[in-house]
XYZ file of C-alpha atoms in Angstrom:
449
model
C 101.422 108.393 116.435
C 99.656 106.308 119.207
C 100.705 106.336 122.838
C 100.110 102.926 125.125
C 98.193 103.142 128.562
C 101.359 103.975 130.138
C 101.895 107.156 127.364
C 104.861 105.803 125.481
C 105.169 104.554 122.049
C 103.810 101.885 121.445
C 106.837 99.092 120.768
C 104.932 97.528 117.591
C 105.507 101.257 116.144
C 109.388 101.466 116.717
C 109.655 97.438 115.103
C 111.536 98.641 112.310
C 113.998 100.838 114.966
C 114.995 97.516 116.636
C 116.927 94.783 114.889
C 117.353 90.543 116.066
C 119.731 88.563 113.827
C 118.188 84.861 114.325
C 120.438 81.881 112.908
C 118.282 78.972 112.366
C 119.551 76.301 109.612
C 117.338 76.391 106.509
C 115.290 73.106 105.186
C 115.690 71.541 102.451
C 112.803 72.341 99.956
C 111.492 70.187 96.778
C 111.953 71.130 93.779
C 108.075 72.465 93.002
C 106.684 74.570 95.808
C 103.562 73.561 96.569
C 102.322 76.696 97.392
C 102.205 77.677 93.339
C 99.429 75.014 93.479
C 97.598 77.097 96.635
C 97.977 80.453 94.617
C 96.126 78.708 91.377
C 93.324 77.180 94.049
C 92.767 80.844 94.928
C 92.909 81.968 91.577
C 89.953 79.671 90.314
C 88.353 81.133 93.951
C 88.270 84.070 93.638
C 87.404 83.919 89.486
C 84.739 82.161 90.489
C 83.492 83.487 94.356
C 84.887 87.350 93.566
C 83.512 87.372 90.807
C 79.767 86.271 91.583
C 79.691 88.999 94.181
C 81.178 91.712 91.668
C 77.975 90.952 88.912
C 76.256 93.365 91.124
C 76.383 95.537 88.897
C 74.899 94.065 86.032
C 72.554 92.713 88.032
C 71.872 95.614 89.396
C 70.377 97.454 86.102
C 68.325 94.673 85.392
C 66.753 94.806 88.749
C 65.817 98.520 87.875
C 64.279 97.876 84.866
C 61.545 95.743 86.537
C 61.368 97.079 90.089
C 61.370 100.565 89.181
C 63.052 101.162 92.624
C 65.431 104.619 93.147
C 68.666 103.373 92.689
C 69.718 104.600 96.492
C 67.530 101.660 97.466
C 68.747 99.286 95.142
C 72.431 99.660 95.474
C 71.693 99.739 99.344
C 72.002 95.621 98.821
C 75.427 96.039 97.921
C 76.348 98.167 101.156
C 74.438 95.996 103.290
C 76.916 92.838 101.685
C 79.353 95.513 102.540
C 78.509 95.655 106.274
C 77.815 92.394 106.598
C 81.565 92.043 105.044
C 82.948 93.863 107.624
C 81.187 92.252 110.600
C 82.620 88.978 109.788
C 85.946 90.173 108.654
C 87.383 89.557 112.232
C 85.500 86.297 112.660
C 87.001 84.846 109.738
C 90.187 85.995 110.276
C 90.300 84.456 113.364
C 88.923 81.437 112.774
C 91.074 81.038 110.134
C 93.987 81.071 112.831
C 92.525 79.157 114.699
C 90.790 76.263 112.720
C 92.606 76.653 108.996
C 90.874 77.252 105.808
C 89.821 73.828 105.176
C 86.959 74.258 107.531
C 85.863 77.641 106.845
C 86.107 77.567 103.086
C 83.772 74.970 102.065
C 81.125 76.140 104.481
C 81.695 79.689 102.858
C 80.870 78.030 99.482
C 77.584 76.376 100.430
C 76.225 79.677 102.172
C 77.271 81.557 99.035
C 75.563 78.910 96.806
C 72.128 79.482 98.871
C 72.445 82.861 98.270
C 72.870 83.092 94.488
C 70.255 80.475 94.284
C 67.754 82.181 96.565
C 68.553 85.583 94.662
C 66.700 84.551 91.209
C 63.297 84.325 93.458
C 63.571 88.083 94.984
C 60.385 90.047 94.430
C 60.354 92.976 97.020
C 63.221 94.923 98.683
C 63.890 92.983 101.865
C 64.414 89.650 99.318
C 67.485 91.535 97.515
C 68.631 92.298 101.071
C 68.547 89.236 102.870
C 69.945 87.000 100.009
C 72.467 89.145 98.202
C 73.196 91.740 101.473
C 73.368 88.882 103.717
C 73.292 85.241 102.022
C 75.759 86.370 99.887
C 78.147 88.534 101.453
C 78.797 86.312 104.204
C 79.447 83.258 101.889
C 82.086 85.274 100.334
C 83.533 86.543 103.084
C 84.396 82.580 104.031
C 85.703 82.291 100.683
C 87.112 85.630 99.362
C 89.475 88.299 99.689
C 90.369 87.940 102.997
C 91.107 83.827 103.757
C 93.204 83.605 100.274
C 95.719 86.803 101.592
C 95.957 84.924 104.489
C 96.627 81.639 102.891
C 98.945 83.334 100.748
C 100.600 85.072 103.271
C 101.405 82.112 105.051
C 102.958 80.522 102.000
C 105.076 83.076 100.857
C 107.280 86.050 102.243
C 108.868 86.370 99.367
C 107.427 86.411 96.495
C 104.280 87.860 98.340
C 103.419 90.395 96.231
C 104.000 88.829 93.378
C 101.406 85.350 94.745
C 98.911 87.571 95.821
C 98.966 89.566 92.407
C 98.610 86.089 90.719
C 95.587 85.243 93.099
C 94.058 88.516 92.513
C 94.126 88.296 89.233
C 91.436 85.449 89.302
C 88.799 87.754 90.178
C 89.863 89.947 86.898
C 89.466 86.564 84.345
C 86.987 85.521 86.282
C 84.922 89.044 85.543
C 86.518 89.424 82.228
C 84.318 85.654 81.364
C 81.991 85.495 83.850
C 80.410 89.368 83.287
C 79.622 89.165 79.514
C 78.265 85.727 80.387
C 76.079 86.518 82.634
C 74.913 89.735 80.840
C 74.137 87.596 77.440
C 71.816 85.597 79.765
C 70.104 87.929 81.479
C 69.850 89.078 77.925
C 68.268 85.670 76.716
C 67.297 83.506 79.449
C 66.221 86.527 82.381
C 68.373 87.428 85.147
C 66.240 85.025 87.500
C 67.875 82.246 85.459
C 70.987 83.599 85.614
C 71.393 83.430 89.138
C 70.236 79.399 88.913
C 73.099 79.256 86.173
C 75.486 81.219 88.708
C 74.467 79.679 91.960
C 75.193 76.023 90.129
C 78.643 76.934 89.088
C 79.363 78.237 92.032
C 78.894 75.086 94.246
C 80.165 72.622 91.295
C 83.350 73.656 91.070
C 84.463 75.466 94.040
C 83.582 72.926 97.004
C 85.304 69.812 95.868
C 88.478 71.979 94.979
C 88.343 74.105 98.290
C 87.378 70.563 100.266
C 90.506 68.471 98.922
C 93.216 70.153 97.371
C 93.349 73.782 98.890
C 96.216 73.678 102.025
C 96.645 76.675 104.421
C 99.283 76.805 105.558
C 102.784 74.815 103.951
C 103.138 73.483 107.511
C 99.715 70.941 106.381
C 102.393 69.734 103.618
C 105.589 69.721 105.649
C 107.232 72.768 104.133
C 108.059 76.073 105.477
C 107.413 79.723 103.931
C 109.077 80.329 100.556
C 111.730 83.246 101.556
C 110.928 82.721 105.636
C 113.115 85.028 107.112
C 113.342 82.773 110.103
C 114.719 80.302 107.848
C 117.603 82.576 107.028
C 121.301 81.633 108.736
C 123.106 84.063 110.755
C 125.943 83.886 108.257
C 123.815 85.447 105.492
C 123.289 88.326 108.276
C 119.701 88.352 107.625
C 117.984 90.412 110.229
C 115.127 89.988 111.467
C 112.886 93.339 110.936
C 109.108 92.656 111.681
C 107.345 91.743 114.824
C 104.824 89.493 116.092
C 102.201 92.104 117.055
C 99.091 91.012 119.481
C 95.973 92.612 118.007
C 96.211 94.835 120.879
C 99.617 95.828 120.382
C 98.987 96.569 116.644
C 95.735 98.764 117.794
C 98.350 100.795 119.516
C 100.089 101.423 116.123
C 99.974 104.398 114.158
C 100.000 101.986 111.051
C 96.834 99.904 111.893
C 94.729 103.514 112.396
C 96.172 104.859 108.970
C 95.508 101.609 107.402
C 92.106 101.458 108.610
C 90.864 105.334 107.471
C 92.612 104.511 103.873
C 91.059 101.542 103.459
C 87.247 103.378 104.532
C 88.179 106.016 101.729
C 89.307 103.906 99.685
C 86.955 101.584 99.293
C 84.188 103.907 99.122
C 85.735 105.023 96.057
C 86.260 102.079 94.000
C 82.733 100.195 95.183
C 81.157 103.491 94.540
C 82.555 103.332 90.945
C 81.927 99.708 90.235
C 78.396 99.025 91.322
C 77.565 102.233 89.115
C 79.874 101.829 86.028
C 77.679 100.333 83.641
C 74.527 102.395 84.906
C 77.109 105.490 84.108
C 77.845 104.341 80.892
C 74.217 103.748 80.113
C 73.155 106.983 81.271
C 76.109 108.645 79.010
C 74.513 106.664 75.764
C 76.804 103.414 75.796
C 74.943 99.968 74.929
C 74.763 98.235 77.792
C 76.483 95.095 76.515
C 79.215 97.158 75.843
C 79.517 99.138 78.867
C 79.278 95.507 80.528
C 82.387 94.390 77.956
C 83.948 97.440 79.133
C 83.658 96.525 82.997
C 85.120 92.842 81.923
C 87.966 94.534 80.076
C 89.037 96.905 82.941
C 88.658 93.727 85.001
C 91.569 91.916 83.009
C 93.180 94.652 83.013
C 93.566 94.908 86.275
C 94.392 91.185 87.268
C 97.532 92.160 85.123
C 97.816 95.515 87.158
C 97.980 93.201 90.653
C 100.738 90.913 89.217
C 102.861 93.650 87.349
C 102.487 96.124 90.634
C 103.410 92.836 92.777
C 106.298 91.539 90.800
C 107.720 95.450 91.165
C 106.596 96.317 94.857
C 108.583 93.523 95.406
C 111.619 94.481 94.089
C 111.416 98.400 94.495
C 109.341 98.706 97.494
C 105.455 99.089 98.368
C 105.245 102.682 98.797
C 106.689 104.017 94.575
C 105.144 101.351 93.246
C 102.162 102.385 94.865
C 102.503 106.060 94.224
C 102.432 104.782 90.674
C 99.524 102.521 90.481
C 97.856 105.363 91.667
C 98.612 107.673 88.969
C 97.151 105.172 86.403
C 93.916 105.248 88.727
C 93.411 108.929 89.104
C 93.896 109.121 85.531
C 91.617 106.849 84.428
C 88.738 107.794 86.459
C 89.390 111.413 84.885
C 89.189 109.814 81.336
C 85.620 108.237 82.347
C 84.062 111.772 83.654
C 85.155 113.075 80.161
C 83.447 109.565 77.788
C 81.010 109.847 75.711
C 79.811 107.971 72.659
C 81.530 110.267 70.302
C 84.650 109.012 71.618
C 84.510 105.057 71.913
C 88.400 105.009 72.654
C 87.763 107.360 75.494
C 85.999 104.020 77.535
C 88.700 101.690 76.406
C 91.189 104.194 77.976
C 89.728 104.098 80.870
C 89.205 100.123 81.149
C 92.919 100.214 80.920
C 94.183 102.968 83.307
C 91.547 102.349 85.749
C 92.192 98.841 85.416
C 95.966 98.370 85.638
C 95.567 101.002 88.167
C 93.421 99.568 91.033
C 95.113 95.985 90.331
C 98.486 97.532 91.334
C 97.208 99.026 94.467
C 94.857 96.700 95.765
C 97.658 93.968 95.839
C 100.222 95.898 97.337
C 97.788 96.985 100.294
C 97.071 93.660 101.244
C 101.128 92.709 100.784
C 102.215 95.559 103.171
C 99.734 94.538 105.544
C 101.019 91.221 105.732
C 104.990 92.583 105.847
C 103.484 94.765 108.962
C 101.455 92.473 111.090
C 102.546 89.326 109.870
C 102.388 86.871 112.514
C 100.133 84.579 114.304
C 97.663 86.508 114.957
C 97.947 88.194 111.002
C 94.781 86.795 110.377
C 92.498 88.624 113.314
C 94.413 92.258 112.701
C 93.433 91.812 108.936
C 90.111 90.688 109.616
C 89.930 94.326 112.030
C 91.157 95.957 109.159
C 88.983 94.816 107.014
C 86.395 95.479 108.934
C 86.761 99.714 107.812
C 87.216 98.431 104.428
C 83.779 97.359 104.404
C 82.516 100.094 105.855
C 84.015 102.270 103.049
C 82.606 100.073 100.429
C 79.329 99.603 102.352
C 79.135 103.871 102.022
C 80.419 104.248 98.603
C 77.676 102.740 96.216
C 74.701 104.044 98.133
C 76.491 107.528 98.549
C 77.384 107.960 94.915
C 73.457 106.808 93.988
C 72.515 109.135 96.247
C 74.218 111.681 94.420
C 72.853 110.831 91.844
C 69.307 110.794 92.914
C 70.191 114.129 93.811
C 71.772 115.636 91.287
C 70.955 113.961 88.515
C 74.324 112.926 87.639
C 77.688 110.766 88.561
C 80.412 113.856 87.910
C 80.369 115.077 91.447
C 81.129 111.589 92.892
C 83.976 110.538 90.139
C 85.743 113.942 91.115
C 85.504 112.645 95.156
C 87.192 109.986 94.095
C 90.239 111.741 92.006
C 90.574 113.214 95.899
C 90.959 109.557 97.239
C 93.831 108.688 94.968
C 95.610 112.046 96.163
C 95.229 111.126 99.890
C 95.707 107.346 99.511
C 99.257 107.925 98.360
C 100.052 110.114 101.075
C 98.920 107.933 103.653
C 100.687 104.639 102.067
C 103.842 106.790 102.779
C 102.809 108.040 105.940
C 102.848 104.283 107.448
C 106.172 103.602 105.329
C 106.127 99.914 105.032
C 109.517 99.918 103.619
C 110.946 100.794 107.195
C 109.401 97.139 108.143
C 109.716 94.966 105.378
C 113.618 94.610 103.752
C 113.700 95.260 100.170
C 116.605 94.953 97.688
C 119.627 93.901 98.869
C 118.317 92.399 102.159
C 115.477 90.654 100.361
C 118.117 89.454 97.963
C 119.436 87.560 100.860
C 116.569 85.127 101.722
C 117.488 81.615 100.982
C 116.589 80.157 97.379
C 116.549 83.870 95.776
């Protein structure tokens, strides 16, 4: 635990120790929430924006086929992205709270568009870097993970999980189509052309949905928060259990430093695995159309995995669910370090541990971030955190090819990551959400349950 400048606790950290009950009548809300339409805007997002970014790795082995560069080098374009991820994290998040998403978003759309265009031209190292490192990461950023939790976050308390699962799982579909697509034309049409194919979609449909229909807030609509507990009445003796944490005051919490080192490790680990799946499977004796079907399977797989492990974190808290979400991970990578083309089923295994897995725990990190800074300045603190995210996932695909280069094989950095499941789940109850966030019976009490 964290001590303030004047060496006491800090009073973010003892916010679950302290209790306001806050009657305040509830509104009357229409029968359709709008903010089911804002959770299938992000879905279509992120299918579309998550998933461009996460063709990396198919990408990627075409790009070593021509080049011939060591594939340190090469996946160092998807850290850079990574970096460049986590130096805008805070900007975004904060001008998101300060300007909405209807600014930020359709700007993040035409810098990502310039970047996937730009891309099919690359013919030297610094090319890859500038336009997929830079062009690209930063349109995402505008676009991706980080605005839609915060959009989603300010739509829903409860049912938050559950939304952001649903949002999430965009960027699963979205691989599940988009990945085989893209590998059958790189496979008939080159991957230069596939980027012009990409980079078109990409602008098409995303900036005249993100310009007029996506909301930020359910304030822009003249609604309030599904589940708000300031809209609950004293009489239903909900209590008020979270604070309203400056970024300062949250940098002074034992949660926001544990957050931040899980989400380094944690992200090292699943960008490490990702951005080298298919070149693993390749190197085991897989096709590489079907290691790329493989990577779209564990995709869907895992948009199910975020709303399943939402739609229970929800109801049984953040930290069991988590615990096992995490299970399924750990397992799955273990059934991938054992694959080979002997065993067929051994892939398909994995697709759907690994899958169901890191969909579980992905959305209930974000979710428990929101139940423990949620406020107005949510959008900055996640931005911060963030921030180590991308660090993590910056490190993790140019450590594991360096291990490879190295060794001369993947095992050593799959096992590092069965380690990183272990710790993860000890940290997630190490910062103990549920002490923060109510959960059954108190939950059960938020108007329109």
């Amino acid at each position: 635990m964290l001590l303030n400048s004047t060496g006491q606790r800090s009073e973010f950290d003892a916010v679950e120790e302290v209790t306001v009950k806050e009657p305040i009548i509830v509104p009357k809300r229409p029968k359709f929430f709008y903010g089911w339409v804002v959770v299938g805007i992000s879905f279509l997002t992120l299918a579309i924006g998550g998933s461009t970014n996460g063709s990396f790795s198919i990408f990627y082995l075409a790009i070593l086929k021509e080049f011939h560069w060591t594939r340190a080098d090469t996946a160092l374009a998807f850290s850079l992205s990574m970096l460049v991820f986590s130096a805008c994290g805070p900007l975004v998040g904060w001008l998101f709270d300060r300007f909405g998403s209807r600014r930020i978003m359709p700007f993040g759309v035409i810098v990502l568009s310039i970047g996937v265009l730009s891309s099919s031209f690359i013919s030297s190292l610094w090319h890859l870097y500038f336009c997929y490192g830079i062009l690209m990461a930063a349109g995402v950023t505008h676009i991706g993970f980080i605005p839609n939790v915060l959009i989603i976050s300010n739509w829903f308390f409860r049912h938050r999980a559950l939304a952001l699962g649903i949002a999430h799982a965009g960027r699963g579909v979205g691989t599940l189509i988009l990945i085989p697509l893209i590998q059958y034309a790189i496979q008939t049409v080159g991957w230069r052309n596939a980027y012009l194919l990409l980079g078109g979609l990409v602008f098409i449909v995303l900036f005249p949905l993100l310009t007029i229909f996506q909301r930020g807030s359910p304030r822009e609509k003249g609604l309030t928060r599904l589940g708000d507990p300031d809209s609950a009445s004293k009489s239903e003796g909900m209590e008020k259990r979270y604070g309203d944490p400056s970024l300062a005051e949250a940098i002074h919490s034992y949660r926001f430093w544990t957050l931040g080192i899980l989400g380094i490790i944690r992200a090292a680990g699943f960008s490490g695995l990702f951005v080298h799946a298919v070149a693993f499977m390749d190197d085991v004796g897989y096709p590489t159309i079907l290691a790329a079907t493989i990577l779209g399977l564990a995709a869907i797989f895992r948009a199910g995995g975020g709303i399943v492990g939402g739609f229970f974190s929800d109801r049984f808290g953040r930290e069991s669910t988590f615990t096992v979400f995490s299970v399924l991970t750990f397992a799955g990578t273990s059934v991938l370090i054992f694959s080979n083309p002997e065993s067929p089923i051994l892939i398909y295994i994995f697709a759907t541990l690994y899958g169901l897995g890191s969909g579980g725990t992905s959305t209930i990190s974000s979710s428990l971030q929101a139940d423990i800074f949620q406020g107005k300045n949510f959008g900055l603190i996640f931005g911060v955190i963030q921030t180590a995210t991308g660090i993590g996932a910056a490190l993790g695909p140019w450590l594991t090819g360096l291990i490879y280069d190295t060794l001369g094989t993947y095992i050593p950095a799959l096992q590092g990551m069965l380690a990183i499941h272990v710790i993860s789940v000890v940290g997630i109850w190490i910062v103990a959400p549920r002490k923060v966030r109510p959960i059954g019976r108190a939950a059960s009490k938020m108007p329109g349950r």
